[in-house]
Amino acid sequence: MNPSQHLADLAAFVTASPSSYHAAAEVARRLGEAGFTEQREDEPWRAGGAHYLVRDGAVVAWRVPDAGPSGFHIVGAHTDSPGFKLKPDPSAYAYGWSQAAMEVYGGPLLNSWLDREFGLAGRVITRDGAVRLVSTPAWLRIPQIAPHLDRSVNDQLHLDKQVHLKPVFALGAGDILAAVAGLLGIHRDEIDGHDLFSAVTEAPAVIGVAGEFFASARLDNLSSVHAGLAGLLASEPADHIQVLACFDHEEIGSGSRSGAQGPLLETVLRRIAGSLGWDADRYERALARSFVVSADAGHAVHPNYPQLHDPDHRPSLNAGPLLKVNANQRYTSEGPSSALWLQVCRAAGVPTQPFVSNNAVPCGSTIGPLTATRLGITSVDVGIPLLSMHSAREMCGTADPGYLARALAAFYSGTEG
Ligand code: ZN
């Protein structure tokens, strides 16, 4: 795929993935088209071949080579993005308006959601136990107060999370769940459970006078999920088992059955090992020969706030994915795993740039330390540079998503240069 095709494919992927559940389903759909088959968790494990498993908003895919694999080459990413989640009893009436009660999910850049149309996306569980994915049109908006009514808004914008962030969705006394049910062709009373999140509906766009920027919702971290998937599908067969692990709930700490702190990846690796007839020692030997590339978006230098970066590490857009380093192991990269990353980038002909935090600015984290702590596999943290991380609409360079996919393909293929 050339860079513009790759970017168009990323745009299509983000658009098809308004929630973590949709992202997992879209990864599964694309894997199915490529010949991977579904492994259900409650069914006997399939030995060999290429399969995937979906658990809620997470998906794990793997491909086992024909001849005795040595270990695992794993790419990890996350499917969720910060925003708002619909409360259990969400419809409220105030002064002639219908509003949706929503909880803050993770750490969104709150002001970026003001005056921006969005829909609801996620899953609904009906009385018969069926799980239905649903994505609405742009029904909601959190209107900002006009400066005429609050002269301070341009100097100090204060947003009370309970009071000021309720989106409007109708005039009069409306019922947002009845509207969702209507989209699904069912009655409101048939909905027994729901996990519905805010989802920006505006299409991604290439911008800038030279077309160097890509603006889109959910780049953190669908840019990595998409690159991992593209890398897996473009990779050559290798002597290791190729694994793509896309977890949910990273934005809220990963502590769930579909998050990176849960047993999902370990369960899949153990069941693959079991299907190959490996004993416990053979499994541990395989882990010792394995690698994890934890891919998550990072920060490009912001021209209005350059002092927040380390002066000697100021990543720019379209200069390749970041190699993320942190002495306190908020990122997993160490000497050997950083060297492996440079080798795969060389083999792929892809630039890469180191990222390390300014000592006075707290560092974020990723799923990398969680999987490394659980499995003890050598790991490295990477990801494309963004501006406006956790905004409703983030921005990256047009070249970096393709660079990341090519590097991950080389990692899966085991071609170190
Ligand atoms: Zn992230």
XYZ file of C-alpha atoms and ligand atoms in Angstrom:
418
model
C 0.000 0.000 0.000
C 1.325 3.470 -0.866
C 1.149 6.188 1.862
C -2.054 7.834 0.610
C -3.815 4.464 0.273
C -2.656 3.578 3.764
C -4.010 6.856 5.140
C -7.355 6.393 3.379
C -7.522 2.914 4.879
C -6.789 4.329 8.352
C -9.587 6.892 7.858
C -11.982 4.102 6.904
C -10.876 2.082 9.923
C -11.393 4.971 12.375
C -14.803 5.697 10.854
C -15.819 2.038 11.183
C -14.631 2.026 14.813
C -16.643 4.609 16.783
C -16.305 2.521 19.985
C -13.940 -0.139 21.301
C -16.570 -2.785 20.516
C -16.779 -1.601 16.936
C -12.964 -1.502 16.691
C -12.700 -5.123 17.861
C -15.441 -6.122 15.406
C -13.772 -4.247 12.542
C -10.399 -5.882 13.259
C -12.176 -9.255 13.319
C -13.985 -8.503 10.058
C -10.747 -7.570 8.301
C -8.974 -10.635 9.697
C -11.848 -12.808 8.487
C -11.447 -11.374 4.989
C -7.754 -12.276 5.152
C -8.500 -15.905 6.004
C -8.268 -15.823 9.809
C -11.053 -17.779 11.526
C -12.825 -17.014 14.802
C -11.823 -18.867 17.955
C -14.606 -18.761 20.514
C -13.393 -18.807 24.112
C -15.883 -21.485 25.181
C -14.856 -23.900 22.428
C -11.847 -26.235 22.154
C -8.712 -24.454 20.910
C -7.818 -24.795 17.251
C -4.272 -26.015 16.718
C -2.129 -24.199 14.133
C -3.297 -21.710 11.534
C -4.522 -18.137 11.803
C -7.299 -17.184 14.196
C -8.739 -14.385 16.294
C -10.691 -14.104 19.498
C -12.996 -11.223 20.483
C -13.685 -10.512 24.141
C -15.958 -7.467 24.586
C -13.995 -4.484 23.226
C -10.739 -6.430 22.922
C -9.474 -8.647 20.111
C -6.438 -10.921 19.905
C -5.249 -12.411 16.609
C -2.479 -14.941 16.028
C -0.848 -16.904 13.233
C 1.088 -20.085 13.970
C 3.801 -21.126 11.485
C 3.786 -24.678 10.131
C 7.199 -25.640 11.508
C 7.911 -25.593 15.262
C 7.698 -21.967 16.389
C 10.400 -20.541 18.653
C 8.401 -17.902 20.507
C 5.918 -15.056 20.104
C 6.226 -11.705 18.329
C 3.453 -9.647 19.893
C 2.154 -6.189 19.016
C -0.025 -4.665 21.732
C -2.349 -1.658 21.402
C -5.654 -0.401 22.780
C -9.076 0.053 21.222
C -10.623 2.630 23.585
C -10.458 6.427 23.566
C -11.353 8.971 26.249
C -14.763 10.625 26.170
C -18.107 10.138 27.888
C -20.229 7.114 28.729
C -23.997 7.191 28.962
C -25.279 6.777 32.530
C -27.719 3.943 33.340
C -30.811 6.161 33.466
C -29.627 8.862 31.087
C -32.501 11.059 29.952
C -33.115 14.301 31.842
C -35.438 17.252 31.179
C -34.399 20.834 31.980
C -35.962 24.149 30.894
C -37.456 22.710 27.735
C -34.354 20.703 26.773
C -33.682 16.985 26.798
C -30.189 16.211 28.025
C -28.163 13.004 28.294
C -26.478 12.217 31.595
C -22.959 10.970 30.896
C -19.958 9.913 32.976
C -16.468 11.037 32.042
C -14.524 8.077 30.587
C -10.771 8.393 31.058
C -9.064 11.767 30.624
C -10.612 13.590 27.656
C -9.544 17.142 26.824
C -12.906 18.432 28.032
C -13.019 21.716 26.134
C -12.487 19.880 22.831
C -15.931 18.304 23.230
C -17.732 21.669 23.460
C -19.752 22.765 20.443
C -18.911 19.557 18.635
C -21.595 17.265 17.285
C -21.286 13.649 18.328
C -23.213 10.413 18.417
C -23.426 7.436 20.728
C -21.657 4.200 19.880
C -21.235 0.915 21.685
C -23.345 -2.098 22.524
C -26.849 -2.801 23.707
C -27.863 -6.049 25.367
C -31.467 -7.032 24.739
C -33.836 -9.164 26.793
C -33.047 -12.269 24.777
C -29.350 -11.871 25.735
C -28.245 -10.731 22.266
C -25.424 -8.188 22.050
C -26.113 -5.566 19.383
C -23.544 -3.019 18.243
C -25.053 0.373 17.568
C -23.779 3.714 16.310
C -26.062 6.728 16.078
C -25.863 9.807 13.866
C -24.643 13.082 15.441
C -27.485 13.509 17.900
C -25.694 15.294 20.744
C -23.842 18.513 21.479
C -22.436 20.142 24.626
C -23.109 23.840 24.033
C -20.571 26.277 25.447
C -21.748 29.390 27.281
C -21.515 32.554 25.160
C -18.933 35.178 26.245
C -21.750 37.711 26.613
C -23.152 35.647 29.468
C -19.814 34.761 31.059
C -17.088 37.328 30.359
C -14.426 35.081 31.907
C -14.653 32.133 29.484
C -11.702 33.171 27.350
C -9.463 33.727 30.377
C -10.350 30.819 32.599
C -12.639 28.158 31.288
C -13.994 26.223 34.253
C -15.894 23.061 33.392
C -17.639 21.307 36.277
C -17.774 17.666 35.177
C -21.212 17.076 36.672
C -22.868 20.363 35.731
C -21.399 21.745 32.506
C -20.880 18.709 30.298
C -24.426 17.455 29.785
C -25.131 17.275 26.057
C -28.517 18.306 24.652
C -30.228 15.932 22.249
C -33.802 17.163 21.834
C -36.407 19.769 22.721
C -39.137 18.721 25.111
C -39.013 15.546 27.163
C -37.106 13.047 25.034
C -35.759 9.569 25.736
C -32.295 8.899 24.319
C -32.520 5.152 24.926
C -35.857 5.002 23.113
C -34.142 6.688 20.162
C -31.293 4.129 20.266
C -33.873 1.322 20.453
C -35.663 2.845 17.471
C -32.448 2.693 15.431
C -32.205 -0.999 16.252
C -35.868 -1.588 15.417
C -36.696 -2.689 18.950
C -38.740 -1.294 21.829
C -37.090 0.698 24.619
C -38.172 -1.901 27.195
C -36.200 -4.619 25.391
C -32.889 -2.974 26.398
C -31.579 -4.710 29.523
C -28.024 -3.335 29.444
C -25.931 -0.821 27.526
C -22.362 0.433 27.154
C -22.740 3.536 24.991
C -19.993 6.110 24.529
C -19.636 9.513 22.903
C -18.317 9.174 19.357
C -17.260 12.027 17.099
C -18.922 11.584 13.726
C -16.960 14.159 11.692
C -14.941 12.399 8.990
C -11.117 12.399 9.208
C -9.405 14.895 6.896
C -6.006 15.592 5.351
C -5.154 19.256 6.003
C -2.243 21.732 5.742
C -1.064 23.594 2.622
C 1.118 20.663 1.596
C -1.336 18.032 2.868
C 1.036 16.961 5.646
C -1.447 16.711 8.510
C -4.175 14.193 9.258
C -6.954 15.296 11.627
C -9.191 12.641 13.109
C -10.939 11.394 16.225
C -9.523 8.402 18.142
C -5.976 8.438 16.705
C -5.007 7.475 20.277
C -5.007 4.634 19.812
C -6.676 3.384 16.657
C -3.553 4.560 14.771
C -1.682 1.718 16.499
C -4.471 -0.874 16.228
C -4.681 -0.190 12.499
C -0.891 -0.243 12.038
C -0.605 -3.514 13.975
C -3.317 -5.094 11.855
C -1.851 -3.777 8.589
C 1.607 -4.951 9.692
C 0.318 -8.423 10.526
C -1.520 -8.796 7.229
C 1.487 -7.521 5.223
C 4.058 -9.658 7.045
C 5.852 -12.734 5.769
C 5.520 -16.109 7.489
C 8.166 -16.383 10.208
C 9.520 -18.969 12.622
C 7.639 -17.383 15.524
C 3.947 -17.045 16.347
C 2.644 -13.627 15.316
C 0.213 -12.093 17.807
C -1.806 -8.875 17.700
C -3.323 -7.970 21.090
C -5.753 -5.031 21.100
C -6.988 -4.381 24.635
C -9.884 -2.286 25.898
C -9.914 0.047 28.933
C -6.356 1.450 28.653
C -7.687 4.954 29.199
C -9.058 3.985 32.610
C -6.078 1.952 33.799
C -6.512 -1.407 32.005
C -7.923 -3.201 35.039
C -10.721 -5.269 33.496
C -11.315 -8.651 31.894
C -10.659 -7.121 28.474
C -7.865 -4.792 29.649
C -4.117 -5.335 29.623
C -4.000 -5.956 33.372
C -6.443 -8.838 32.921
C -5.547 -12.376 31.874
C -6.634 -12.134 28.228
C -3.249 -12.242 26.475
C -1.764 -14.759 28.893
C -4.798 -17.013 28.421
C -4.405 -16.897 24.640
C -0.647 -17.650 24.791
C -1.193 -20.573 27.173
C -3.945 -22.049 25.052
C -1.804 -21.711 21.907
C 1.018 -23.473 23.780
C -1.384 -26.187 24.929
C -2.632 -26.737 21.387
C 0.980 -27.200 20.248
C 1.555 -29.820 22.929
C 4.094 -27.672 24.813
C 4.802 -28.502 28.443
C 5.351 -25.765 31.056
C 9.102 -25.619 30.450
C 8.701 -25.378 26.671
C 6.232 -22.515 27.196
C 8.660 -20.617 29.443
C 11.440 -21.132 26.896
C 9.161 -19.656 24.236
C 8.461 -16.591 26.393
C 12.201 -16.121 26.849
C 12.534 -15.953 23.040
C 9.588 -13.580 22.595
C 9.187 -9.824 22.107
C 6.383 -7.335 22.702
C 6.077 -4.086 20.777
C 3.636 -1.939 22.736
C 2.273 0.648 20.303
C 0.503 3.755 21.535
C 0.367 7.325 20.309
C 2.864 9.824 21.767
C 3.456 13.568 21.734
C 4.970 15.632 18.925
C 6.591 18.890 19.995
C 3.941 21.619 20.283
C 5.189 24.871 18.722
C 3.258 26.958 21.287
C 4.582 24.985 24.276
C 8.083 23.787 23.305
C 9.305 24.194 26.897
C 7.193 21.218 27.963
C 9.444 18.869 25.967
C 12.982 17.847 26.750
C 15.078 20.371 24.762
C 17.086 17.589 23.111
C 14.094 15.379 22.300
C 11.454 17.257 20.363
C 9.742 14.840 17.980
C 8.199 16.227 14.819
C 5.471 14.903 12.561
C 6.365 12.723 9.560
C 9.786 11.880 10.998
C 8.752 8.363 11.939
C 7.269 6.599 14.956
C 8.567 7.422 18.426
C 10.751 5.091 20.435
C 9.462 5.936 23.922
C 11.919 5.808 26.780
C 11.395 6.460 30.489
C 13.935 5.752 33.215
C 11.137 4.993 35.669
C 9.676 2.315 33.387
C 6.470 4.126 32.555
C 7.572 2.821 29.149
C 9.194 -0.591 28.819
C 11.967 0.295 26.366
C 15.462 -0.686 27.560
C 18.736 -1.056 25.705
C 18.139 -4.478 24.129
C 14.535 -3.811 23.140
C 15.420 -0.328 21.819
C 18.123 -1.969 19.691
C 15.585 -4.450 18.326
C 13.300 -1.539 17.396
C 16.123 0.218 15.517
C 16.846 -3.038 13.693
C 13.256 -3.495 12.517
C 13.039 0.171 11.455
C 16.268 -0.232 9.457
C 14.929 -3.395 7.831
C 11.691 -1.596 6.938
C 13.490 1.542 5.696
C 11.530 3.605 8.215
C 12.805 6.565 10.293
C 12.268 6.581 14.037
C 12.813 9.246 16.709
C 13.400 8.909 20.442
C 10.957 10.394 22.924
C 11.746 11.079 26.548
C 9.886 13.411 28.896
C 11.051 16.710 30.298
C 12.038 15.839 33.883
C 9.588 18.421 35.231
C 6.620 17.034 33.269
C 4.970 13.806 34.439
C 5.167 10.954 31.924
C 2.136 9.018 30.663
C 2.124 5.261 30.422
C 0.850 2.504 28.154
C -0.097 -1.147 28.219
C 3.596 -2.051 27.785
C 4.594 -2.155 31.478
C 1.451 -4.163 32.281
C 2.100 -6.920 29.761
C 5.812 -6.928 30.612
C 5.000 -7.271 34.307
C 2.528 -10.088 33.700
C 4.519 -12.101 31.149
C 8.150 -11.112 31.628
C 8.658 -10.711 27.889
C 11.239 -8.234 26.562
C 9.262 -5.166 25.472
C 9.588 -1.832 23.741
C 7.189 1.128 23.651
C 6.607 2.945 20.359
C 3.866 4.968 18.632
C 3.226 7.777 16.197
C 3.580 11.403 17.362
C 0.367 13.441 17.769
C -0.701 16.916 18.646
C -3.828 17.382 20.796
C -3.722 13.934 22.375
C -7.038 13.108 24.116
C -8.808 15.831 22.163
C -12.050 14.862 20.469
C -10.121 15.486 17.236
C -6.399 14.781 17.314
C -3.788 15.385 14.645
C -0.848 13.406 13.284
C 1.376 13.525 10.203
C 0.257 11.843 6.996
C 3.423 9.727 6.691
C 3.782 8.341 10.215
C 0.883 5.822 10.263
C 2.332 4.095 7.190
C 5.841 4.147 8.688
C 4.560 2.455 11.838
C 2.721 -0.230 9.842
C 5.864 -0.983 7.799
C 8.014 -1.263 10.919
C 5.480 -3.584 12.562
C 5.356 -5.730 9.406
C 9.151 -6.104 9.632
C 8.854 -6.989 13.336
C 6.254 -9.669 12.556
C 8.336 -10.988 9.667
C 11.401 -11.210 11.881
C 13.490 -9.228 9.391
C 15.910 -7.242 11.502
C 18.316 -5.068 9.544
Zn -3.291 5.622 24.220
